[in-house]
Amino acid sequence: MADNARARKLADRIQVVVAETLDRRIKDPRLGFVTITDARVTGDLREATVFYTVYGDEEERAASAAALESAKGILRSEVGRQTGVRFTPTLTFVPDALPDNARTIEDLLHKARAKDAEVREVSTGKTYAGEADPYRKPEDEDARDDERGGDNPE
């Protein structure tokens, strides 16, 4: 078993090697605007998962996934050549869910802003049921002590 620091270093190196190789050596027309976002290596350094995003619609994502699968051999040999490890890890390409999650969060934030604006609009011109600030303040306690005859030694 390799330690986590070594696995993380190897994963970082794999991410860089795969990104550079895709940019310089792979000339597949199906490969769109692919960004390698992360790489993770198992503890035994035998398998590497490479996360990627593709700018474009669902058809371009599917075409880029097919191009990555067909270029897997070239990418693995380049990883083995540049990392110098005894056993070159097998590469698995997984589309990164980060853009979809970010889009969902943006939609939720937009809905929350709309609800806040709606509440703000409804509350315009309204008054509080009690006092505007129902909390006691230190100066209020001093004034009450003075009215009672004062327990205050000052």
JSON list of C-alpha atoms in Angstrom, two decimals:
[
{"chain": "A", "resi": 1, "resn": "MET", "atom": "CA", "xyz": [0.00, 0.00, 0.00]},
{"chain": "A", "resi": 2, "resn": "ALA", "atom": "CA", "xyz": [1.27, 3.44, -0.89]},
{"chain": "A", "resi": 3, "resn": "ASP", "atom": "CA", "xyz": [0.77, 6.39, 1.41]},
{"chain": "A", "resi": 4, "resn": "ASN", "atom": "CA", "xyz": [-1.87, 9.02, 0.66]},
{"chain": "A", "resi": 5, "resn": "ALA", "atom": "CA", "xyz": [0.67, 11.73, -0.11]},
{"chain": "A", "resi": 6, "resn": "ARG", "atom": "CA", "xyz": [2.25, 9.63, -2.85]},
{"chain": "A", "resi": 7, "resn": "ALA", "atom": "CA", "xyz": [-1.16, 8.76, -4.30]},
{"chain": "A", "resi": 8, "resn": "ARG", "atom": "CA", "xyz": [-2.14, 12.47, -4.30]},
{"chain": "A", "resi": 9, "resn": "LYS", "atom": "CA", "xyz": [1.13, 13.47, -6.01]},
{"chain": "A", "resi": 10, "resn": "LEU", "atom": "CA", "xyz": [0.63, 10.79, -8.64]},
{"chain": "A", "resi": 11, "resn": "ALA", "atom": "CA", "xyz": [-2.98, 11.89, -9.17]},
{"chain": "A", "resi": 12, "resn": "ASP", "atom": "CA", "xyz": [-1.88, 15.51, -9.62]},
{"chain": "A", "resi": 13, "resn": "ARG", "atom": "CA", "xyz": [0.79, 14.44, -12.11]},
{"chain": "A", "resi": 14, "resn": "ILE", "atom": "CA", "xyz": [-1.71, 12.27, -14.02]},
{"chain": "A", "resi": 15, "resn": "GLN", "atom": "CA", "xyz": [-4.09, 15.23, -14.26]},
{"chain": "A", "resi": 16, "resn": "VAL", "atom": "CA", "xyz": [-1.38, 17.41, -15.80]},
{"chain": "A", "resi": 17, "resn": "VAL", "atom": "CA", "xyz": [-0.10, 14.72, -18.17]},
{"chain": "A", "resi": 18, "resn": "VAL", "atom": "CA", "xyz": [-3.58, 13.85, -19.45]},
{"chain": "A", "resi": 19, "resn": "ALA", "atom": "CA", "xyz": [-4.48, 17.52, -19.97]},
{"chain": "A", "resi": 20, "resn": "GLU", "atom": "CA", "xyz": [-1.26, 18.29, -21.83]},
{"chain": "A", "resi": 21, "resn": "THR", "atom": "CA", "xyz": [-1.51, 15.15, -23.96]},
{"chain": "A", "resi": 22, "resn": "LEU", "atom": "CA", "xyz": [-5.09, 15.94, -24.92]},
{"chain": "A", "resi": 23, "resn": "ASP", "atom": "CA", "xyz": [-4.02, 19.43, -25.87]},
{"chain": "A", "resi": 24, "resn": "ARG", "atom": "CA", "xyz": [-0.92, 18.48, -27.86]},
{"chain": "A", "resi": 25, "resn": "ARG", "atom": "CA", "xyz": [-1.17, 14.93, -29.21]},
{"chain": "A", "resi": 26, "resn": "ILE", "atom": "CA", "xyz": [-4.81, 13.87, -29.53]},
{"chain": "A", "resi": 27, "resn": "LYS", "atom": "CA", "xyz": [-6.26, 15.17, -32.78]},
{"chain": "A", "resi": 28, "resn": "ASP", "atom": "CA", "xyz": [-9.68, 13.47, -32.61]},
{"chain": "A", "resi": 29, "resn": "PRO", "atom": "CA", "xyz": [-12.34, 15.78, -34.13]},
{"chain": "A", "resi": 30, "resn": "ARG", "atom": "CA", "xyz": [-14.94, 14.39, -31.68]},
{"chain": "A", "resi": 31, "resn": "LEU", "atom": "CA", "xyz": [-12.96, 15.83, -28.79]},
{"chain": "A", "resi": 32, "resn": "GLY", "atom": "CA", "xyz": [-14.60, 19.12, -27.86]},
{"chain": "A", "resi": 33, "resn": "PHE", "atom": "CA", "xyz": [-13.62, 21.67, -25.26]},
{"chain": "A", "resi": 34, "resn": "VAL", "atom": "CA", "xyz": [-12.56, 19.18, -22.60]},
{"chain": "A", "resi": 35, "resn": "THR", "atom": "CA", "xyz": [-11.21, 20.33, -19.25]},
{"chain": "A", "resi": 36, "resn": "ILE", "atom": "CA", "xyz": [-9.57, 17.86, -16.89]},
{"chain": "A", "resi": 37, "resn": "THR", "atom": "CA", "xyz": [-10.88, 18.93, -13.48]},
{"chain": "A", "resi": 38, "resn": "ASP", "atom": "CA", "xyz": [-9.45, 16.27, -11.14]},
{"chain": "A", "resi": 39, "resn": "ALA", "atom": "CA", "xyz": [-7.73, 12.91, -10.93]},
{"chain": "A", "resi": 40, "resn": "ARG", "atom": "CA", "xyz": [-7.82, 10.37, -8.12]},
{"chain": "A", "resi": 41, "resn": "VAL", "atom": "CA", "xyz": [-5.68, 7.30, -7.65]},
{"chain": "A", "resi": 42, "resn": "THR", "atom": "CA", "xyz": [-6.52, 4.27, -5.53]},
{"chain": "A", "resi": 43, "resn": "GLY", "atom": "CA", "xyz": [-4.33, 3.46, -2.54]},
{"chain": "A", "resi": 44, "resn": "ASP", "atom": "CA", "xyz": [-2.49, 0.69, -4.39]},
{"chain": "A", "resi": 45, "resn": "LEU", "atom": "CA", "xyz": [-1.77, 3.05, -7.34]},
{"chain": "A", "resi": 46, "resn": "ARG", "atom": "CA", "xyz": [-3.34, 0.60, -9.80]},
{"chain": "A", "resi": 47, "resn": "GLU", "atom": "CA", "xyz": [-6.38, 2.59, -10.95]},
{"chain": "A", "resi": 48, "resn": "ALA", "atom": "CA", "xyz": [-6.82, 6.26, -11.71]},
{"chain": "A", "resi": 49, "resn": "THR", "atom": "CA", "xyz": [-10.12, 8.06, -12.16]},
{"chain": "A", "resi": 50, "resn": "VAL", "atom": "CA", "xyz": [-9.90, 11.19, -14.28]},
{"chain": "A", "resi": 51, "resn": "PHE", "atom": "CA", "xyz": [-12.75, 13.70, -13.99]},
{"chain": "A", "resi": 52, "resn": "TYR", "atom": "CA", "xyz": [-13.51, 16.01, -16.90]},
{"chain": "A", "resi": 53, "resn": "THR", "atom": "CA", "xyz": [-16.02, 18.57, -18.09]},
{"chain": "A", "resi": 54, "resn": "VAL", "atom": "CA", "xyz": [-17.05, 19.37, -21.64]},
{"chain": "A", "resi": 55, "resn": "TYR", "atom": "CA", "xyz": [-18.30, 22.73, -22.79]},
{"chain": "A", "resi": 56, "resn": "GLY", "atom": "CA", "xyz": [-21.32, 22.16, -25.01]},
{"chain": "A", "resi": 57, "resn": "ASP", "atom": "CA", "xyz": [-24.57, 20.28, -25.30]},
{"chain": "A", "resi": 58, "resn": "GLU", "atom": "CA", "xyz": [-25.33, 16.64, -24.58]},
{"chain": "A", "resi": 59, "resn": "GLU", "atom": "CA", "xyz": [-24.29, 15.50, -28.08]},
{"chain": "A", "resi": 60, "resn": "GLU", "atom": "CA", "xyz": [-20.85, 17.10, -27.75]},
{"chain": "A", "resi": 61, "resn": "ARG", "atom": "CA", "xyz": [-20.44, 15.53, -24.30]},
{"chain": "A", "resi": 62, "resn": "ALA", "atom": "CA", "xyz": [-21.20, 12.07, -25.69]},
{"chain": "A", "resi": 63, "resn": "ALA", "atom": "CA", "xyz": [-18.79, 12.59, -28.61]},
{"chain": "A", "resi": 64, "resn": "SER", "atom": "CA", "xyz": [-16.03, 13.76, -26.25]},
{"chain": "A", "resi": 65, "resn": "ALA", "atom": "CA", "xyz": [-16.62, 10.76, -23.98]},
{"chain": "A", "resi": 66, "resn": "ALA", "atom": "CA", "xyz": [-16.21, 8.44, -26.96]},
{"chain": "A", "resi": 67, "resn": "ALA", "atom": "CA", "xyz": [-13.04, 10.26, -28.03]},
{"chain": "A", "resi": 68, "resn": "LEU", "atom": "CA", "xyz": [-11.57, 9.93, -24.54]},
{"chain": "A", "resi": 69, "resn": "GLU", "atom": "CA", "xyz": [-12.34, 6.21, -24.47]},
{"chain": "A", "resi": 70, "resn": "SER", "atom": "CA", "xyz": [-10.64, 5.71, -27.85]},
{"chain": "A", "resi": 71, "resn": "ALA", "atom": "CA", "xyz": [-7.57, 7.71, -26.74]},
{"chain": "A", "resi": 72, "resn": "LYS", "atom": "CA", "xyz": [-7.27, 5.86, -23.43]},
{"chain": "A", "resi": 73, "resn": "GLY", "atom": "CA", "xyz": [-4.33, 3.71, -24.62]},
{"chain": "A", "resi": 74, "resn": "ILE", "atom": "CA", "xyz": [-2.28, 6.65, -25.82]},
{"chain": "A", "resi": 75, "resn": "LEU", "atom": "CA", "xyz": [-3.04, 8.59, -22.65]},
{"chain": "A", "resi": 76, "resn": "ARG", "atom": "CA", "xyz": [-2.10, 5.64, -20.41]},
{"chain": "A", "resi": 77, "resn": "SER", "atom": "CA", "xyz": [1.20, 5.07, -22.23]},
{"chain": "A", "resi": 78, "resn": "GLU", "atom": "CA", "xyz": [2.02, 8.78, -21.93]},
{"chain": "A", "resi": 79, "resn": "VAL", "atom": "CA", "xyz": [1.17, 8.71, -18.21]},
{"chain": "A", "resi": 80, "resn": "GLY", "atom": "CA", "xyz": [3.47, 5.70, -17.77]},
{"chain": "A", "resi": 81, "resn": "ARG", "atom": "CA", "xyz": [6.28, 7.35, -19.70]},
{"chain": "A", "resi": 82, "resn": "GLN", "atom": "CA", "xyz": [6.11, 10.66, -17.82]},
{"chain": "A", "resi": 83, "resn": "THR", "atom": "CA", "xyz": [5.47, 9.39, -14.29]},
{"chain": "A", "resi": 84, "resn": "GLY", "atom": "CA", "xyz": [8.00, 6.56, -14.21]},
{"chain": "A", "resi": 85, "resn": "VAL", "atom": "CA", "xyz": [5.98, 4.35, -11.86]},
{"chain": "A", "resi": 86, "resn": "ARG", "atom": "CA", "xyz": [6.46, 0.58, -11.90]},
{"chain": "A", "resi": 87, "resn": "PHE", "atom": "CA", "xyz": [2.85, -0.13, -12.82]},
{"chain": "A", "resi": 88, "resn": "THR", "atom": "CA", "xyz": [0.99, 2.41, -14.94]},
{"chain": "A", "resi": 89, "resn": "PRO", "atom": "CA", "xyz": [-2.52, 2.85, -13.53]},
{"chain": "A", "resi": 90, "resn": "THR", "atom": "CA", "xyz": [-5.52, 2.09, -15.68]},
{"chain": "A", "resi": 91, "resn": "LEU", "atom": "CA", "xyz": [-7.44, 5.23, -16.59]},
{"chain": "A", "resi": 92, "resn": "THR", "atom": "CA", "xyz": [-11.17, 5.65, -16.16]},
{"chain": "A", "resi": 93, "resn": "PHE", "atom": "CA", "xyz": [-12.81, 8.82, -17.44]},
{"chain": "A", "resi": 94, "resn": "VAL", "atom": "CA", "xyz": [-15.81, 10.15, -15.50]},
{"chain": "A", "resi": 95, "resn": "PRO", "atom": "CA", "xyz": [-17.77, 13.28, -16.39]},
{"chain": "A", "resi": 96, "resn": "ASP", "atom": "CA", "xyz": [-17.56, 15.74, -13.51]},
{"chain": "A", "resi": 97, "resn": "ALA", "atom": "CA", "xyz": [-20.89, 16.64, -11.91]},
{"chain": "A", "resi": 98, "resn": "LEU", "atom": "CA", "xyz": [-19.60, 19.99, -10.66]},
{"chain": "A", "resi": 99, "resn": "PRO", "atom": "CA", "xyz": [-21.14, 22.16, -13.44]},
{"chain": "A", "resi": 100, "resn": "ASP", "atom": "CA", "xyz": [-24.53, 20.50, -12.97]},
{"chain": "A", "resi": 101, "resn": "ASN", "atom": "CA", "xyz": [-24.34, 20.99, -9.21]},
{"chain": "A", "resi": 102, "resn": "ALA", "atom": "CA", "xyz": [-23.33, 24.62, -9.68]},
{"chain": "A", "resi": 103, "resn": "ARG", "atom": "CA", "xyz": [-26.26, 25.17, -12.05]},
{"chain": "A", "resi": 104, "resn": "THR", "atom": "CA", "xyz": [-28.65, 23.66, -9.49]},
{"chain": "A", "resi": 105, "resn": "ILE", "atom": "CA", "xyz": [-27.26, 25.88, -6.74]},
{"chain": "A", "resi": 106, "resn": "GLU", "atom": "CA", "xyz": [-27.61, 28.95, -8.97]},
{"chain": "A", "resi": 107, "resn": "ASP", "atom": "CA", "xyz": [-31.27, 28.04, -9.65]},
{"chain": "A", "resi": 108, "resn": "LEU", "atom": "CA", "xyz": [-31.93, 27.64, -5.92]},
{"chain": "A", "resi": 109, "resn": "LEU", "atom": "CA", "xyz": [-30.25, 30.98, -5.15]},
{"chain": "A", "resi": 110, "resn": "HIS", "atom": "CA", "xyz": [-32.35, 32.66, -7.85]},
{"chain": "A", "resi": 111, "resn": "LYS", "atom": "CA", "xyz": [-35.55, 31.23, -6.30]},
{"chain": "A", "resi": 112, "resn": "ALA", "atom": "CA", "xyz": [-34.45, 32.36, -2.83]},
{"chain": "A", "resi": 113, "resn": "ARG", "atom": "CA", "xyz": [-33.78, 35.90, -4.11]},
{"chain": "A", "resi": 114, "resn": "ALA", "atom": "CA", "xyz": [-37.23, 35.97, -5.74]},
{"chain": "A", "resi": 115, "resn": "LYS", "atom": "CA", "xyz": [-38.86, 34.86, -2.47]},
{"chain": "A", "resi": 116, "resn": "ASP", "atom": "CA", "xyz": [-36.89, 37.48, -0.52]},
{"chain": "A", "resi": 117, "resn": "ALA", "atom": "CA", "xyz": [-38.05, 40.18, -2.94]},
{"chain": "A", "resi": 118, "resn": "GLU", "atom": "CA", "xyz": [-41.63, 38.97, -2.58]},
{"chain": "A", "resi": 119, "resn": "VAL", "atom": "CA", "xyz": [-41.43, 39.10, 1.25]},
{"chain": "A", "resi": 120, "resn": "ARG", "atom": "CA", "xyz": [-39.80, 42.55, 1.05]},
{"chain": "A", "resi": 121, "resn": "GLU", "atom": "CA", "xyz": [-42.61, 43.78, -1.21]},
{"chain": "A", "resi": 122, "resn": "VAL", "atom": "CA", "xyz": [-45.32, 42.44, 1.09]},
{"chain": "A", "resi": 123, "resn": "SER", "atom": "CA", "xyz": [-43.67, 43.95, 4.18]},
{"chain": "A", "resi": 124, "resn": "THR", "atom": "CA", "xyz": [-43.33, 47.42, 2.68]},
{"chain": "A", "resi": 125, "resn": "GLY", "atom": "CA", "xyz": [-45.37, 49.92, 4.73]},
{"chain": "A", "resi": 126, "resn": "LYS", "atom": "CA", "xyz": [-46.08, 47.45, 7.53]},
{"chain": "A", "resi": 127, "resn": "THR", "atom": "CA", "xyz": [-45.27, 48.09, 11.16]},
{"chain": "A", "resi": 128, "resn": "TYR", "atom": "CA", "xyz": [-44.11, 45.86, 13.97]},
{"chain": "A", "resi": 129, "resn": "ALA", "atom": "CA", "xyz": [-46.73, 44.25, 16.24]},
{"chain": "A", "resi": 130, "resn": "GLY", "atom": "CA", "xyz": [-44.77, 45.39, 19.31]},
{"chain": "A", "resi": 131, "resn": "GLU", "atom": "CA", "xyz": [-41.82, 47.68, 19.70]},
{"chain": "A", "resi": 132, "resn": "ALA", "atom": "CA", "xyz": [-39.38, 48.02, 16.84]},
{"chain": "A", "resi": 133, "resn": "ASP", "atom": "CA", "xyz": [-36.58, 46.66, 19.03]},
{"chain": "A", "resi": 134, "resn": "PRO", "atom": "CA", "xyz": [-37.95, 44.38, 21.76]},
{"chain": "A", "resi": 135, "resn": "TYR", "atom": "CA", "xyz": [-34.57, 43.65, 23.37]},
{"chain": "A", "resi": 136, "resn": "ARG", "atom": "CA", "xyz": [-33.34, 45.28, 26.57]},
{"chain": "A", "resi": 137, "resn": "LYS", "atom": "CA", "xyz": [-30.25, 47.39, 26.37]},
{"chain": "A", "resi": 138, "resn": "PRO", "atom": "CA", "xyz": [-27.78, 48.14, 29.19]},
{"chain": "A", "resi": 139, "resn": "GLU", "atom": "CA", "xyz": [-28.83, 51.82, 29.39]},
{"chain": "A", "resi": 140, "resn": "ASP", "atom": "CA", "xyz": [-32.48, 50.73, 29.86]},
{"chain": "A", "resi": 141, "resn": "GLU", "atom": "CA", "xyz": [-31.49, 48.65, 32.89]},
{"chain": "A", "resi": 142, "resn": "ASP", "atom": "CA", "xyz": [-29.64, 51.61, 34.41]},
{"chain": "A", "resi": 143, "resn": "ALA", "atom": "CA", "xyz": [-32.70, 53.83, 33.94]},
{"chain": "A", "resi": 144, "resn": "ARG", "atom": "CA", "xyz": [-34.97, 51.24, 35.58]},
{"chain": "A", "resi": 145, "resn": "ASP", "atom": "CA", "xyz": [-32.58, 50.91, 38.52]},
{"chain": "A", "resi": 146, "resn": "ASP", "atom": "CA", "xyz": [-32.67, 54.71, 38.96]},
{"chain": "A", "resi": 147, "resn": "GLU", "atom": "CA", "xyz": [-36.49, 54.71, 38.93]},
{"chain": "A", "resi": 148, "resn": "ARG", "atom": "CA", "xyz": [-36.65, 51.97, 41.60]},
{"chain": "A", "resi": 149, "resn": "GLY", "atom": "CA", "xyz": [-34.51, 53.81, 44.02]},
{"chain": "A", "resi": 150, "resn": "GLY", "atom": "CA", "xyz": [-31.32, 52.40, 42.76]},
{"chain": "A", "resi": 151, "resn": "ASP", "atom": "CA", "xyz": [-29.38, 49.35, 43.65]},
{"chain": "A", "resi": 152, "resn": "ASN", "atom": "CA", "xyz": [-26.70, 50.95, 41.59]},
{"chain": "A", "resi": 153, "resn": "PRO", "atom": "CA", "xyz": [-23.71, 52.02, 43.77]},
{"chain": "A", "resi": 154, "resn": "GLU", "atom": "CA", "xyz": [-22.80, 54.94, 41.45]}
]
